[in-house]
Coordinates of C-alpha atoms and ligand atoms in Angstrom, one line a residue:
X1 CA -53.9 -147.1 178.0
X2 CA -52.4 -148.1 174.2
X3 CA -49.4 -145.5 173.6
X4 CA -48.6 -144.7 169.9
X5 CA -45.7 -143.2 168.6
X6 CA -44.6 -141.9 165.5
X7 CA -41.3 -139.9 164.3
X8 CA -42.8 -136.6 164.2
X9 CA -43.7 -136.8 167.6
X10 CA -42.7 -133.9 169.6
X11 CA -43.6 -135.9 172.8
X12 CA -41.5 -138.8 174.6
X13 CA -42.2 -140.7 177.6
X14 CA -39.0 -139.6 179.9
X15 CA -36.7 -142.5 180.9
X16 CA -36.8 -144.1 184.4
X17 CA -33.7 -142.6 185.5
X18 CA -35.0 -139.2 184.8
X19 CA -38.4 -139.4 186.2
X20 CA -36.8 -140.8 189.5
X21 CA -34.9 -137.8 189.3
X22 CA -37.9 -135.2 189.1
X23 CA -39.3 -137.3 191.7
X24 CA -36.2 -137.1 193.7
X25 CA -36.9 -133.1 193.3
X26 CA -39.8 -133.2 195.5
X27 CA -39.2 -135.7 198.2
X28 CA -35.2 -135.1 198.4
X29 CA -34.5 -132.0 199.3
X30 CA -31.9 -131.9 201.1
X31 CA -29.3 -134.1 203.5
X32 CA -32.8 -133.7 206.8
X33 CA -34.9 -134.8 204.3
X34 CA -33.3 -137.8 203.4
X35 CA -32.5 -138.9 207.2
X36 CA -36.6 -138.0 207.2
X37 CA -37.4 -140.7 205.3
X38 CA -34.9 -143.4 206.5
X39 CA -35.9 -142.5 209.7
X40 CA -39.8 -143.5 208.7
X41 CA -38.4 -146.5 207.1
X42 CA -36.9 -147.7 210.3
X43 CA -39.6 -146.9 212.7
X44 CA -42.4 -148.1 209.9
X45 CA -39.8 -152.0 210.2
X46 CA -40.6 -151.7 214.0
X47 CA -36.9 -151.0 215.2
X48 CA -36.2 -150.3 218.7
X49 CA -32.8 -149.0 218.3
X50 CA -32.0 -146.4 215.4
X51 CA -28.6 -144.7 215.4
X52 CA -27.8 -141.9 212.5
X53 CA -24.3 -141.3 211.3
X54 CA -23.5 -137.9 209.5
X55 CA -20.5 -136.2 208.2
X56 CA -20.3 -132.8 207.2
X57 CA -23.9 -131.9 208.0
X58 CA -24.9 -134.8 206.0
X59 CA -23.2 -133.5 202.5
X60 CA -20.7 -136.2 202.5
X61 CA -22.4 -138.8 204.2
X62 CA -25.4 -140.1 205.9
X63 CA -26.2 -143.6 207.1
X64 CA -28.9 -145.1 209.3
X65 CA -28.5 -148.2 211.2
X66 CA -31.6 -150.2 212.5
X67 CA -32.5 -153.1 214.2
X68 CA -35.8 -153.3 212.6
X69 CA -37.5 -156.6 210.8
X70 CA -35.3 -156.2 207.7
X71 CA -35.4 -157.2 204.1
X72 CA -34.9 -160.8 202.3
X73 CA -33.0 -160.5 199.0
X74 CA -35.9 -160.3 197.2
X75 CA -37.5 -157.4 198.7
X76 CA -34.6 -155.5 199.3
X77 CA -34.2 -155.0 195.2
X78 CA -37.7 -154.0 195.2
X79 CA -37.8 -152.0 197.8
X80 CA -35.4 -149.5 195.4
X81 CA -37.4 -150.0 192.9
X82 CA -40.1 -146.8 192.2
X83 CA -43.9 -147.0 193.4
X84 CA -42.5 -150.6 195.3
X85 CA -43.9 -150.2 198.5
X86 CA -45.2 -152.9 201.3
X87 CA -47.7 -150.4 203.3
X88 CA -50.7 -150.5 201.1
X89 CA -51.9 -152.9 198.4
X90 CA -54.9 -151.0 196.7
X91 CA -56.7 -148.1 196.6
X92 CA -58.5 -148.5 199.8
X93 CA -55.3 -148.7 201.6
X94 CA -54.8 -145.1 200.3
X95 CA -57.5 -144.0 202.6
X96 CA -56.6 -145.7 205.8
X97 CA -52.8 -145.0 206.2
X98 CA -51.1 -146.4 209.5
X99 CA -47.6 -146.3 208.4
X100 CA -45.9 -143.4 207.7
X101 CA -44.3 -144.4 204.9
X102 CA -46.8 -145.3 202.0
X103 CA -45.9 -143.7 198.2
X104 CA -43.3 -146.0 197.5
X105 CA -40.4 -144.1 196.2
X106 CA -38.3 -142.5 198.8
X107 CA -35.2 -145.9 198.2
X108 CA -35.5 -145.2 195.0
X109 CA -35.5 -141.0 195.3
X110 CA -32.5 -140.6 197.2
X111 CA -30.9 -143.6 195.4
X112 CA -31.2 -141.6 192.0
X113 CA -29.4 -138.4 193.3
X114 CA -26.8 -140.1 195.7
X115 CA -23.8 -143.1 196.1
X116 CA -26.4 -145.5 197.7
X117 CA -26.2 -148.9 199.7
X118 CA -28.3 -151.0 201.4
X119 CA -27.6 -153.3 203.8
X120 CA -30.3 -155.7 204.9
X121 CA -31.8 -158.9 206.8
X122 CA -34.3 -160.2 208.0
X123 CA -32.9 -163.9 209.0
X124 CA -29.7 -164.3 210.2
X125 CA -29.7 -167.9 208.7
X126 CA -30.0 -166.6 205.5
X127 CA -27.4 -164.1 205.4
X128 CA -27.8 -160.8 204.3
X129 CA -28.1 -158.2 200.9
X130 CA -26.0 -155.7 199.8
X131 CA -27.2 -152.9 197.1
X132 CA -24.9 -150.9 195.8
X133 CA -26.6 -147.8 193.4
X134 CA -25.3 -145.0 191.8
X135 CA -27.0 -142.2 190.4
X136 CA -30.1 -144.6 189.8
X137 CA -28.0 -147.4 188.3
X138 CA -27.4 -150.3 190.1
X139 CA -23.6 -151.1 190.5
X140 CA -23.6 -154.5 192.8
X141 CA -25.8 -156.9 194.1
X142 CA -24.1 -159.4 196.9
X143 CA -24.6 -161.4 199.7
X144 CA -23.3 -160.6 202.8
X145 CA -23.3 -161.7 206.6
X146 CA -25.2 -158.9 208.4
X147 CA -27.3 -158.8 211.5
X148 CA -31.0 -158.8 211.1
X149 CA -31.9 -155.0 210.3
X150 CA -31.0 -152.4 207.8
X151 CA -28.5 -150.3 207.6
X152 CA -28.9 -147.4 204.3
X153 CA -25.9 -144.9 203.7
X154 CA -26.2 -142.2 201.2
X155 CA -22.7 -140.4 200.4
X156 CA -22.3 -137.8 197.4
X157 CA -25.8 -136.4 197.3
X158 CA -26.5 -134.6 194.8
X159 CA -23.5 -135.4 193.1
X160 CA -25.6 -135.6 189.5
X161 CA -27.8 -133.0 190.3
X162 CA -25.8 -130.0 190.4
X163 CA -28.3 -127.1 190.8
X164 CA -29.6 -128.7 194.0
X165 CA -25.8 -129.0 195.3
X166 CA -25.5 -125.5 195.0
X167 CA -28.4 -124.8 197.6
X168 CA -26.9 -126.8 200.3
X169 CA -26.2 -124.5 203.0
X170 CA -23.4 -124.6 205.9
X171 CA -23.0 -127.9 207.8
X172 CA -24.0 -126.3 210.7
X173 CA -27.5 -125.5 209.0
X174 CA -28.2 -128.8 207.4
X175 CA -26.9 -130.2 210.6
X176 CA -29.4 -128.1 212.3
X177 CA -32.3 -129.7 210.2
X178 CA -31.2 -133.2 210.7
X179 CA -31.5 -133.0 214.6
X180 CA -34.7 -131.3 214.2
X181 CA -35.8 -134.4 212.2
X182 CA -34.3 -136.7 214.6
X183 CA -35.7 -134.6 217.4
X184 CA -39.4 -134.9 216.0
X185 CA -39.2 -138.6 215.3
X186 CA -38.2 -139.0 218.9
X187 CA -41.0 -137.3 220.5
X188 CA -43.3 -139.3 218.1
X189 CA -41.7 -142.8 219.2
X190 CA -40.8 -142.3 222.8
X191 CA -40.0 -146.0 223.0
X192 CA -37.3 -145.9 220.1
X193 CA -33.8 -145.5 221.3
X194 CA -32.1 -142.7 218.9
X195 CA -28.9 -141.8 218.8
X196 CA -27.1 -139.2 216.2
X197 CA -23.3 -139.2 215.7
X198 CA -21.7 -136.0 213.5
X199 CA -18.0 -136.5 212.3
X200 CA -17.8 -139.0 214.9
X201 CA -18.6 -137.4 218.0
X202 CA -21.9 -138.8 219.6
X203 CA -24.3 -135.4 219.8
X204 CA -27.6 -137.1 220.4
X205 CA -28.4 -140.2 222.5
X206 CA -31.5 -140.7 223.7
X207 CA -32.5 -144.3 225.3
X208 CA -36.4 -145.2 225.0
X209 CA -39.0 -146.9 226.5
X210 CA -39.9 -144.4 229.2
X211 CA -42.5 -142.6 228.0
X212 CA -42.6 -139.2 226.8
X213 CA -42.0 -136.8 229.5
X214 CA -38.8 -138.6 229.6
X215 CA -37.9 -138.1 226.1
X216 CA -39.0 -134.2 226.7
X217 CA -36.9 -134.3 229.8
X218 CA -34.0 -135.9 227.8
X219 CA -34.1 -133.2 225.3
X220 CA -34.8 -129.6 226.9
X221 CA -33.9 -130.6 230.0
X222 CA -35.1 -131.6 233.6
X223 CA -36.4 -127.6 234.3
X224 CA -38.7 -127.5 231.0
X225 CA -40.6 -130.0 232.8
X226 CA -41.6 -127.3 235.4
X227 CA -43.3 -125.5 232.9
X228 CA -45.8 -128.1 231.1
X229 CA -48.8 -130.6 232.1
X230 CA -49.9 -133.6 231.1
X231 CA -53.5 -133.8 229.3
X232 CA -55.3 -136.7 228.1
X233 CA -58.3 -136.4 226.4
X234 CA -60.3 -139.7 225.3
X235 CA -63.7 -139.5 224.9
X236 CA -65.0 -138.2 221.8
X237 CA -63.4 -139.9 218.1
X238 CA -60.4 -138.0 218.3
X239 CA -58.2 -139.2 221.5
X240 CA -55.6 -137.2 222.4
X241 CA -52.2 -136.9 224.8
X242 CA -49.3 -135.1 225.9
X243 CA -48.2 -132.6 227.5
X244 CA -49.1 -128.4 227.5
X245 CA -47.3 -125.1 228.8
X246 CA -48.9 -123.9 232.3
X247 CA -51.2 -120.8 231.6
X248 CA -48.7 -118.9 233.3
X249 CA -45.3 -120.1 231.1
X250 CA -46.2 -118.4 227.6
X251 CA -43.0 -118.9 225.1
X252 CA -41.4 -116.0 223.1
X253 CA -41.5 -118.6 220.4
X254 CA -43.2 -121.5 218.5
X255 CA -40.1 -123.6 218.9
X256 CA -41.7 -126.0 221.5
X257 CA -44.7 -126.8 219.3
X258 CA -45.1 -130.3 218.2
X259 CA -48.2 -132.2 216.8
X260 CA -48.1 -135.7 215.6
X261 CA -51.6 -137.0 214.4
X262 CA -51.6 -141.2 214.4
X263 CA -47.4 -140.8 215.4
X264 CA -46.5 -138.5 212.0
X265 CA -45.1 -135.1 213.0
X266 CA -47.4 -132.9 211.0
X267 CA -48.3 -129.1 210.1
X268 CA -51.7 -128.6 210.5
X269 CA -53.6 -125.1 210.9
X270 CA -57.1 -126.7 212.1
X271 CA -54.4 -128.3 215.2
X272 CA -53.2 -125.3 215.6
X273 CA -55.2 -122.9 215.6
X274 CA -57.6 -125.3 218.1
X275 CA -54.5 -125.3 220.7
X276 CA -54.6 -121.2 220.4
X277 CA -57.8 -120.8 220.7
X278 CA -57.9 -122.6 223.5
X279 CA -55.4 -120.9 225.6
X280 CA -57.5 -117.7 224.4
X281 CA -56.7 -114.4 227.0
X282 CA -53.5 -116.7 228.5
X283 CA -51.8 -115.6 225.7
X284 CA -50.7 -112.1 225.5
X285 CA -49.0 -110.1 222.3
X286 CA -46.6 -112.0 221.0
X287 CA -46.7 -115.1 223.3
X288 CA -46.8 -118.8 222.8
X289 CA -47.9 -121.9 224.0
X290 CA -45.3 -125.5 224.8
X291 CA -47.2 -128.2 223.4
X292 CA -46.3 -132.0 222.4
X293 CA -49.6 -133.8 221.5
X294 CA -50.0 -136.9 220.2
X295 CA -53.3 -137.4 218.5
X296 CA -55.1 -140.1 217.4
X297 CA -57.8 -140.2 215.0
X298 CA -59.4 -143.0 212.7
X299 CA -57.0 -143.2 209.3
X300 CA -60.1 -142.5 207.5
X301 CA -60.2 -139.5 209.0
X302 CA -57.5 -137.8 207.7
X303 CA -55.8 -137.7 204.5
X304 CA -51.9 -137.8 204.3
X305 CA -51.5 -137.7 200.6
X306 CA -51.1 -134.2 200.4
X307 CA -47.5 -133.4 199.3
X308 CA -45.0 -135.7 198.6
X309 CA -43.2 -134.7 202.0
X310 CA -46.1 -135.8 203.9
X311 CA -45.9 -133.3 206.4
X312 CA -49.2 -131.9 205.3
X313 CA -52.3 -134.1 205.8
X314 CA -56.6 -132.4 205.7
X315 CA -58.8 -133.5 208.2
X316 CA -62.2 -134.8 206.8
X317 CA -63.6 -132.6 209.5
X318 CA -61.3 -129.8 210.4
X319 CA -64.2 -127.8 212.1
X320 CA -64.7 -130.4 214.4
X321 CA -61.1 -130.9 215.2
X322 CA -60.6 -127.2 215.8
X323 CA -63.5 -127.2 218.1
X324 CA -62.1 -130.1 219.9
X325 CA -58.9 -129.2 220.9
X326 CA -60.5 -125.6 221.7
X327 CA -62.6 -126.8 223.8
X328 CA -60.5 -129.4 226.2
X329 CA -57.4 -127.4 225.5
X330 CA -59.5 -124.5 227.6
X331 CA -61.0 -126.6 230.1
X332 CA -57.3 -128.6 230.9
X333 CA -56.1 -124.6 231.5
X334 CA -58.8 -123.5 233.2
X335 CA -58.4 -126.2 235.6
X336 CA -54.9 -125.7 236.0
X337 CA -55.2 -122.0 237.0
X338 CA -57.3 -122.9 239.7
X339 CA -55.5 -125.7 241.0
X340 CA -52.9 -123.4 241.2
X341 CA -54.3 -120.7 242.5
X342 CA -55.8 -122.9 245.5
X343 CA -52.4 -124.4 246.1
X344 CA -53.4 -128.1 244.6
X345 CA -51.2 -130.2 243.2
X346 CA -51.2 -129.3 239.2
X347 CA -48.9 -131.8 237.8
X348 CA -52.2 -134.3 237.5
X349 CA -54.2 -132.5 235.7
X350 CA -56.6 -134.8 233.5
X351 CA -59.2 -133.6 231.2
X352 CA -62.2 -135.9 230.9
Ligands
ATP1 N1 -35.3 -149.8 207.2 C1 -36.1 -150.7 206.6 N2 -36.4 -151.9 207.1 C2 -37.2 -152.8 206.5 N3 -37.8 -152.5 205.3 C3 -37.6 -151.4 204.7 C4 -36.7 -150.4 205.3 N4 -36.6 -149.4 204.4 C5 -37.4 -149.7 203.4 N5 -38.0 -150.9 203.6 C6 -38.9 -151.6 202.6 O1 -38.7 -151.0 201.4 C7 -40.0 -150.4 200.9 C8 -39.7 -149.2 200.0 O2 -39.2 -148.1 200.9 P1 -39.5 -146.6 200.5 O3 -39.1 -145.8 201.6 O4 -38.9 -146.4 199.1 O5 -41.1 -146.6 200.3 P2 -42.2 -146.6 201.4 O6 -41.7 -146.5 202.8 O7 -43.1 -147.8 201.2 O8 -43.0 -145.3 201.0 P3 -42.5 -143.8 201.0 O9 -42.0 -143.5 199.6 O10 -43.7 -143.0 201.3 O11 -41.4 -143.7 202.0 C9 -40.8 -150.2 202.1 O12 -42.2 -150.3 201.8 C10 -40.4 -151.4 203.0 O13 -41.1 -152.6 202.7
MG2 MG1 -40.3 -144.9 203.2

């Protein structure tokens, strides 16, 4: 497209700073959404090992360490760059998402609102990168010796944008949302050791690769296990696993509901509603069901680019979904209850 401009225009193309900033807007909104996205970075670079620092719920600083495949100089100052991304190419891409980072803009996002650095390599022979960016503008560009990974801190955010600052809630709060985060991306990635430091004293450490009852065990502890079964489900084009609350353990709340479709913790009503339905007459007024499932589904399926957050993502065929999960979600209870009530073991329950 040819853009004139005259004088008397009334109209101006915003500069780069600013439109990173309205971007910013959306995808930054405060210190758990930033760890959000470094978080995806670091599982989307394959690490094994992630560990979080915070101070002061993440309003004076945040910085995540990983041990994943790094950046060379090159990449690293484009990866802050906006709409510079290495998950999809074209158009196509769009439509078959397998990462779970893919819009190219969240470096460059919380680099426009923040003091940001970057710290990256991905060939210890070659030494590492340091980015240094304030406010969108880029301060320093050096080479340093680092171990292959990345490690991105984020101090002052907000710091230019004033009327966002002001929102910020206590650090207990925003701390709150940052373990939730960190919480979510663990049961997503069992095999990822996570660990979360706040003002120095270590408040998460989880240790992977062992599965996910584990990392449910790690989290709420070795008696929530009493009160959920596994269920597998992998016959028809959606495959799903995880782990469901006995008929007989309802919750008082939703707080132990987690869905992650293809590994991304989402919302979805169609998921949602399918588990409900399924534990139909278990549930009584005001009750709720435990569940952790990890579902899998062709990336053609499902469309993630829904909201710059990405939490959201439509089904091409919700109906089906819903009918799905409704379905094997009331078979896997059925059979539970009368394992139970003939005194069977229940704690291999498999739906076919
Ligand atoms: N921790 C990391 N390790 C290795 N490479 C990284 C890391 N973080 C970012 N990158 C690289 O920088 C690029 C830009 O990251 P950024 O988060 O801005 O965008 P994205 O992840 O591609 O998409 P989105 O905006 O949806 O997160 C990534 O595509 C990736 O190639
Ligand atoms: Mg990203």
């Amino acid at each position: 497209m040819t853009i004139s401009s005259s004088t008397d225009s009334k109209i101006q193309i915003l500069p780069e700073t600013l439109i990173n900033k309205i971007a910013a807007g959306e995808v930054v909104e405060r210190p758990a959404s930033v760890v959000k996205e470094l978080l995806e970075n670091a599982i989307d670079a394959g690490a094994t090992d992630v560990h979080v620092t915070v101070k002061n719920g993440g309003k004076d600083l945040i910085s995540i360490l990983d041990n994943g495949s790094g950046m060379s100089e090159s990449d690293a100052q484009l990866a802050v760059e906006r709409h510079a991304t290495s998950k999809i190419y074209n158009e196509d891409d769009l439509f078959r998402i397998s990462t779970l980072g893919f819009r190219g803009e969240a470096l460059a996002s919380i680099a426009s609102v923040s003091h940001f650095e970057l710290l990256t390599c991905n060939d210890e022979n070659q030494g590492g990168t340091r980015i240094l960016i304030k406010g969108g503008y880029l301060e320093q560009l050096s080479k340093i010796g680092f171990p292959k990974g990345t490690k991105v801190t984020v101090e002052r955010l907000f710091f230019n944008t004033p009327a966002r600052l002001k929102f910020l809630k206590t650090t207990a709060t925003e701390l709150q949302h940052i373990q939730q985060h960190i919480l979510q991306k663990s049961l997503a990635n069992p095999d990822i050791h996570f660990r979360l430091t706040h003002n120095r004293q270590l408040l998460l450490n989880l240790p992977g690769g062992q599965g996910l009852q584990t990392r449910i065990q790690q989290i709420f502890g070795e008696e929530f296990l009493d009160t959920i079964f596994p269920v597998n489900h992998e016959e028809t084009s959606l495959l799903f696993s995880g782990f469901i609350s006995f008929p007989s353990k309802p919750r008082k709340s939703r707080r132990w509901q987690y869905i992650f479709v293809n590994d991304r913790n989402v919302k979805s009503p169609a998921v949602n509603h399918g588990i409900y339905d399924g534990y139909g007459i278990f549930l009584g007024k005001s009750q709720h069901p435990a569940f952790f499932l990890n579902i899998q589904i062709d990336p053609t399926e499902i469309d993630v680019n829904v909201h710059p957050a990405k939490t959201e993502i439509r089904f091409r065929n919700s109906q089906l979904v819903h009918t799905i999960l409704a379905d094997q979600i009331s078979s896997a209870l059925k059979e539970c209850a009368s394992r139970r009530f003939f005194g069977r073991e229940h704690s291999q329950s498999q739906m076919s």
